[in-house]
Short mmCIF file of C-alpha atoms in Angstrom, two decimals:
data_model
loop_
_atom_site.label_atom_id
_atom_site.label_comp_id
_atom_site.label_asym_id
_atom_site.label_seq_id
_atom_site.Cartn_x
_atom_site.Cartn_y
_atom_site.Cartn_z
CA GLY C 3 -9.97 -1.15 -2.83
CA ALA C 4 -10.65 -4.82 -2.58
CA VAL C 5 -14.34 -5.67 -2.75
CA VAL C 6 -16.10 -8.85 -1.71
CA SER C 7 -19.40 -9.42 -2.97
CA GLN C 8 -21.88 -11.70 -0.86
CA HIS C 9 -25.30 -12.86 -2.27
CA PRO C 10 -28.16 -12.99 -1.23
CA SER C 11 -28.46 -10.36 1.27
CA TRP C 12 -31.20 -11.82 2.88
CA VAL C 13 -33.18 -14.90 2.61
CA ILE C 14 -36.09 -16.66 4.15
CA CYS C 15 -36.62 -20.47 3.83
CA LYS C 16 -38.71 -23.09 5.25
CA SER C 17 -37.24 -25.50 7.75
CA GLY C 18 -35.58 -28.51 6.07
CA THR C 19 -34.68 -26.84 2.90
CA SER C 20 -31.16 -25.76 1.97
CA VAL C 21 -29.71 -22.26 1.47
CA LYS C 22 -26.48 -21.44 -0.68
CA ILE C 23 -24.65 -18.25 0.09
CA GLU C 24 -21.90 -17.05 -2.33
CA CYS C 25 -19.08 -14.86 -1.41
CA ARG C 26 -16.98 -13.49 -4.34
CA SER C 27 -13.65 -11.55 -4.31
CA LEU C 28 -14.33 -9.00 -7.42
CA ASP C 29 -10.97 -7.47 -7.84
CA PHE C 30 -8.44 -9.62 -6.10
CA GLN C 31 -7.74 -13.30 -5.72
CA ALA C 32 -8.62 -14.65 -2.30
CA THR C 33 -6.46 -17.93 -1.26
CA THR C 34 -8.39 -17.87 1.96
CA MET C 35 -11.95 -16.88 3.08
CA PHE C 36 -13.54 -17.05 6.28
CA TRP C 37 -17.05 -17.69 7.29
CA TYR C 38 -18.61 -16.02 10.19
CA ARG C 39 -22.02 -16.29 11.99
CA GLN C 40 -23.15 -13.46 14.27
CA PHE C 41 -26.26 -13.39 16.48
CA PRO C 42 -27.80 -10.25 17.51
CA LYS C 43 -25.60 -7.94 19.79
CA GLN C 44 -22.99 -10.72 19.81
CA SER C 45 -19.53 -11.14 18.18
CA LEU C 46 -18.43 -12.57 15.02
CA MET C 47 -17.86 -16.36 15.53
CA LEU C 48 -15.60 -17.96 13.26
CA MET C 49 -17.24 -21.01 11.57
CA ALA C 50 -14.66 -22.20 9.17
CA THR C 51 -11.73 -21.22 7.14
CA SER C 52 -11.81 -21.87 3.47
CA ASN C 53 -8.76 -22.43 1.42
CA GLU C 54 -8.95 -22.63 -2.39
CA GLY C 55 -8.59 -26.12 -3.65
CA SER C 56 -8.70 -27.77 -0.48
CA LYS C 57 -11.07 -28.85 2.42
CA ALA C 58 -12.47 -26.41 4.70
CA THR C 59 -11.20 -26.19 8.37
CA TYR C 60 -14.05 -26.02 10.91
CA GLU C 61 -14.20 -24.65 14.24
CA GLN C 62 -15.01 -26.96 17.14
CA GLY C 63 -18.86 -27.51 17.38
CA VAL C 64 -19.50 -26.39 13.76
CA GLU C 65 -21.12 -29.51 11.89
CA LYS C 66 -19.17 -29.83 8.63
CA ASP C 67 -22.12 -31.74 6.99
CA LYS C 68 -24.61 -29.09 7.91
CA PHE C 69 -22.61 -26.27 6.77
CA LEU C 70 -20.93 -27.17 3.48
CA ILE C 71 -18.17 -25.05 2.37
CA ASN C 72 -16.86 -24.94 -1.27
CA HIS C 73 -13.89 -22.98 -2.54
CA ALA C 74 -13.50 -24.00 -6.02
CA SER C 75 -11.70 -20.93 -7.20
CA LEU C 76 -9.49 -17.96 -6.06
CA THR C 77 -12.55 -15.77 -6.30
CA LEU C 78 -15.59 -17.81 -5.02
CA SER C 79 -16.44 -19.64 -2.01
CA THR C 80 -19.70 -21.07 -1.23
CA LEU C 81 -21.60 -21.67 2.14
CA THR C 82 -24.52 -24.16 2.00
CA VAL C 83 -26.80 -24.50 5.07
CA THR C 84 -28.33 -27.94 4.55
CA SER C 85 -31.67 -28.93 6.24
CA ALA C 86 -31.85 -25.61 7.58
CA HIS C 87 -33.74 -25.08 11.10
CA PRO C 88 -34.96 -22.08 12.80
CA GLU C 89 -32.07 -22.11 15.02
CA ASP C 90 -29.79 -21.66 12.09
CA SER C 91 -31.33 -18.38 11.69
CA SER C 92 -28.58 -15.87 11.90
CA PHE C 93 -26.19 -13.26 9.99
CA TYR C 94 -23.84 -14.93 8.12
CA ILE C 95 -20.71 -13.03 6.76
CA CYS C 96 -17.88 -14.03 4.56
CA SER C 97 -14.51 -12.42 4.49
CA ALA C 98 -11.43 -12.69 2.22
CA MET C 99 -7.85 -12.38 2.54
CA GLY C 100 -5.64 -11.91 -0.55
CA LEU C 101 -2.69 -13.74 -1.85
CA GLY C 102 0.26 -14.24 0.42
CA GLY C 103 -2.01 -13.81 3.43
CA ALA C 104 -2.09 -10.02 3.32
CA SER C 105 -4.37 -8.62 6.12
CA PRO C 106 -6.70 -6.91 6.65
CA LEU C 107 -9.78 -8.81 5.92
CA HIS C 108 -12.41 -7.53 3.47
CA PHE C 109 -15.93 -8.47 4.44
CA GLY C 110 -18.95 -9.06 2.36
CA ASN C 111 -22.20 -7.30 3.28
CA GLY C 112 -23.50 -10.51 4.99
CA THR C 113 -26.51 -12.67 4.62
CA ARG C 114 -29.48 -12.51 7.06
CA LEU C 115 -30.85 -15.96 6.88
CA THR C 116 -34.38 -16.43 8.45
CA VAL C 117 -35.73 -20.08 8.78
CA THR C 118 -39.44 -20.57 9.29
CA GLY Q 26 -11.38 -21.38 19.49
CA GLN Q 27 -9.38 -18.63 21.46
CA GLN Q 28 -11.24 -15.31 21.96
CA VAL Q 29 -9.77 -11.92 22.79
CA MET Q 30 -11.77 -10.37 25.55
CA GLN Q 31 -13.24 -6.77 25.34
CA ILE Q 32 -14.49 -4.39 27.89
CA PRO Q 33 -16.86 -2.90 28.06
CA GLN Q 34 -19.40 -5.00 26.30
CA TYR Q 35 -21.62 -2.05 25.86
CA GLN Q 36 -21.21 1.76 26.41
CA HIS Q 37 -23.64 4.61 26.20
CA VAL Q 38 -22.04 8.18 25.97
CA GLN Q 39 -23.45 11.39 25.57
CA GLU Q 40 -22.43 12.99 22.29
CA GLY Q 41 -19.19 15.00 22.86
CA GLU Q 42 -17.97 12.62 25.79
CA ASP Q 43 -14.94 10.41 25.26
CA PHE Q 44 -14.99 6.64 24.88
CA THR Q 45 -12.45 3.79 25.30
CA THR Q 46 -12.74 -0.11 24.64
CA TYR Q 47 -9.90 -2.30 25.88
CA CYS Q 48 -8.96 -5.49 24.35
CA ASN Q 49 -7.13 -8.03 26.38
CA SER Q 50 -5.31 -11.43 25.30
CA SER Q 51 -3.91 -14.01 27.51
CA THR Q 52 -1.14 -14.75 25.03
CA THR Q 53 1.20 -12.36 23.30
CA LEU Q 54 -0.16 -11.20 20.12
CA SER Q 55 2.05 -10.73 16.95
CA ASN Q 56 -0.13 -7.85 15.97
CA ILE Q 57 -3.71 -6.72 16.53
CA GLN Q 58 -6.33 -5.15 14.13
CA TRP Q 59 -9.32 -3.08 14.81
CA TYR Q 60 -12.75 -2.90 13.12
CA LYS Q 61 -15.93 -1.02 13.12
CA GLN Q 62 -19.35 -2.46 12.51
CA ARG Q 63 -22.15 -0.12 11.92
CA PRO Q 64 -25.64 -1.29 12.99
CA GLY Q 65 -26.88 -3.64 10.23
CA GLY Q 66 -23.54 -3.35 8.27
CA HIS Q 67 -20.36 -5.46 7.94
CA PRO Q 68 -17.11 -5.10 9.77
CA VAL Q 69 -14.71 -2.50 7.97
CA PHE Q 70 -11.06 -2.30 8.95
CA LEU Q 71 -9.71 0.54 10.82
CA ILE Q 72 -6.09 0.06 11.56
CA GLN Q 73 -3.50 -2.58 12.49
CA LEU Q 74 -0.70 -2.20 15.34
CA VAL Q 75 2.44 -4.21 15.11
CA LYS Q 76 4.88 -2.84 17.52
CA SER Q 77 5.11 -2.94 21.36
CA GLY Q 78 3.86 0.27 22.49
CA GLU Q 79 2.74 1.55 19.37
CA VAL Q 80 0.31 4.60 19.34
CA LYS Q 81 -1.50 5.44 16.06
CA LYS Q 82 -3.99 8.28 15.54
CA GLN Q 83 -7.01 8.48 12.99
CA LYS Q 84 -8.50 11.97 13.59
CA ARG Q 85 -10.41 11.58 16.86
CA LEU Q 86 -9.49 7.98 17.37
CA THR Q 87 -6.32 6.98 19.15
CA PHE Q 88 -5.20 3.22 19.04
CA GLN Q 89 -2.56 1.92 21.43
CA PHE Q 90 -0.81 -1.34 21.47
CA GLY Q 91 0.49 -2.44 24.88
CA GLU Q 92 4.25 -3.03 25.89
CA ALA Q 93 3.88 -6.70 26.39
CA LYS Q 94 1.52 -7.05 23.20
CA LYS Q 95 -1.07 -8.44 25.18
CA ASN Q 96 -3.58 -5.61 25.21
CA SER Q 97 -4.88 -2.77 23.19
CA SER Q 98 -7.08 0.29 23.50
CA LEU Q 99 -9.18 2.41 21.33
CA HIS Q 100 -9.99 5.89 22.46
CA ILE Q 101 -12.39 8.15 20.77
CA THR Q 102 -12.18 11.75 21.64
CA ALA Q 103 -15.33 13.99 21.68
CA THR Q 104 -17.70 11.44 20.19
CA GLN Q 105 -20.10 12.17 17.59
CA THR Q 106 -23.34 10.25 16.47
CA THR Q 107 -21.37 8.74 13.47
CA ASP Q 108 -19.16 6.70 15.78
CA VAL Q 109 -22.11 4.39 16.66
CA GLY Q 110 -21.34 1.04 16.21
CA THR Q 111 -19.65 -2.04 17.44
CA TYR Q 112 -15.89 -2.01 17.71
CA PHE Q 113 -13.93 -5.35 17.38
CA CYS Q 114 -10.35 -5.98 18.04
CA ALA Q 115 -9.12 -8.99 16.34
CA ASP Q 116 -5.94 -11.20 16.33
CA PRO Q 117 -4.71 -11.69 12.78
CA PRO Q 118 -4.19 -15.41 11.92
CA THR Q 119 -1.28 -17.67 13.18
CA GLY Q 120 -2.32 -20.54 11.13
CA ASN Q 121 -5.68 -20.63 9.70
CA GLN Q 122 -7.89 -18.94 12.06
CA PHE Q 123 -8.79 -15.36 12.39
CA TYR Q 124 -10.53 -14.47 15.57
CA PHE Q 125 -12.57 -11.59 16.71
CA GLY Q 126 -12.50 -10.02 20.18
CA THR Q 127 -16.13 -9.88 21.96
CA GLY Q 128 -16.78 -6.58 20.83
CA THR Q 129 -17.95 -3.16 22.44
CA SER Q 130 -20.98 -1.65 21.22
CA LEU Q 131 -20.94 2.14 21.48
CA THR Q 132 -24.33 4.20 21.74
CA VAL Q 133 -23.96 7.94 21.36
CA ILE Q 134 -26.84 9.92 22.66
CA PRO Q 135 -27.36 13.24 20.94
#
């Protein structure tokens, strides 16, 4: 089956630093990847859609300069949280859609970010 | 962004009882997907419904797509502790977004 690997699983960083989260599709090529943020006991909130070789599409209210997304290849997308603050602490999950836009989504295991 | 509403938000049931979650959209959906997220885990795809009025079963789980394709339901018969988690419906992308419903968190009391 399709596997999406997300690293790191958890990270603790100091306020003001930047954190990079990687999302890789291991056995398929992902033209589109989605990045979600999930607060405790809440739903998955779409942050941005990442398409290989083009700029990401951000949802309203998500700061593109703060959450940098790069989808440089068909198997890798990265999310960098720049100048992190405690309010950025959350569970970040990536998901991938294969070639041709085939559903369903395959999710990474998520990254628990804690900013102190 | 648009969001599909789910009710209830939380549900506690005694093991062996049935459980149903409902998903409602203000717009007509081309199809709908259901996912399950265990506590501390990531969402896992359960099923996709495409046709109006479609009903699909997976063991104790029954999924239904409304005639107008604006609502869907997931029914679990005789819940077990392994059913614990949050169930999300999702509106597969039209364009470049993939939105999830608000989710229903299921707790099963042994």
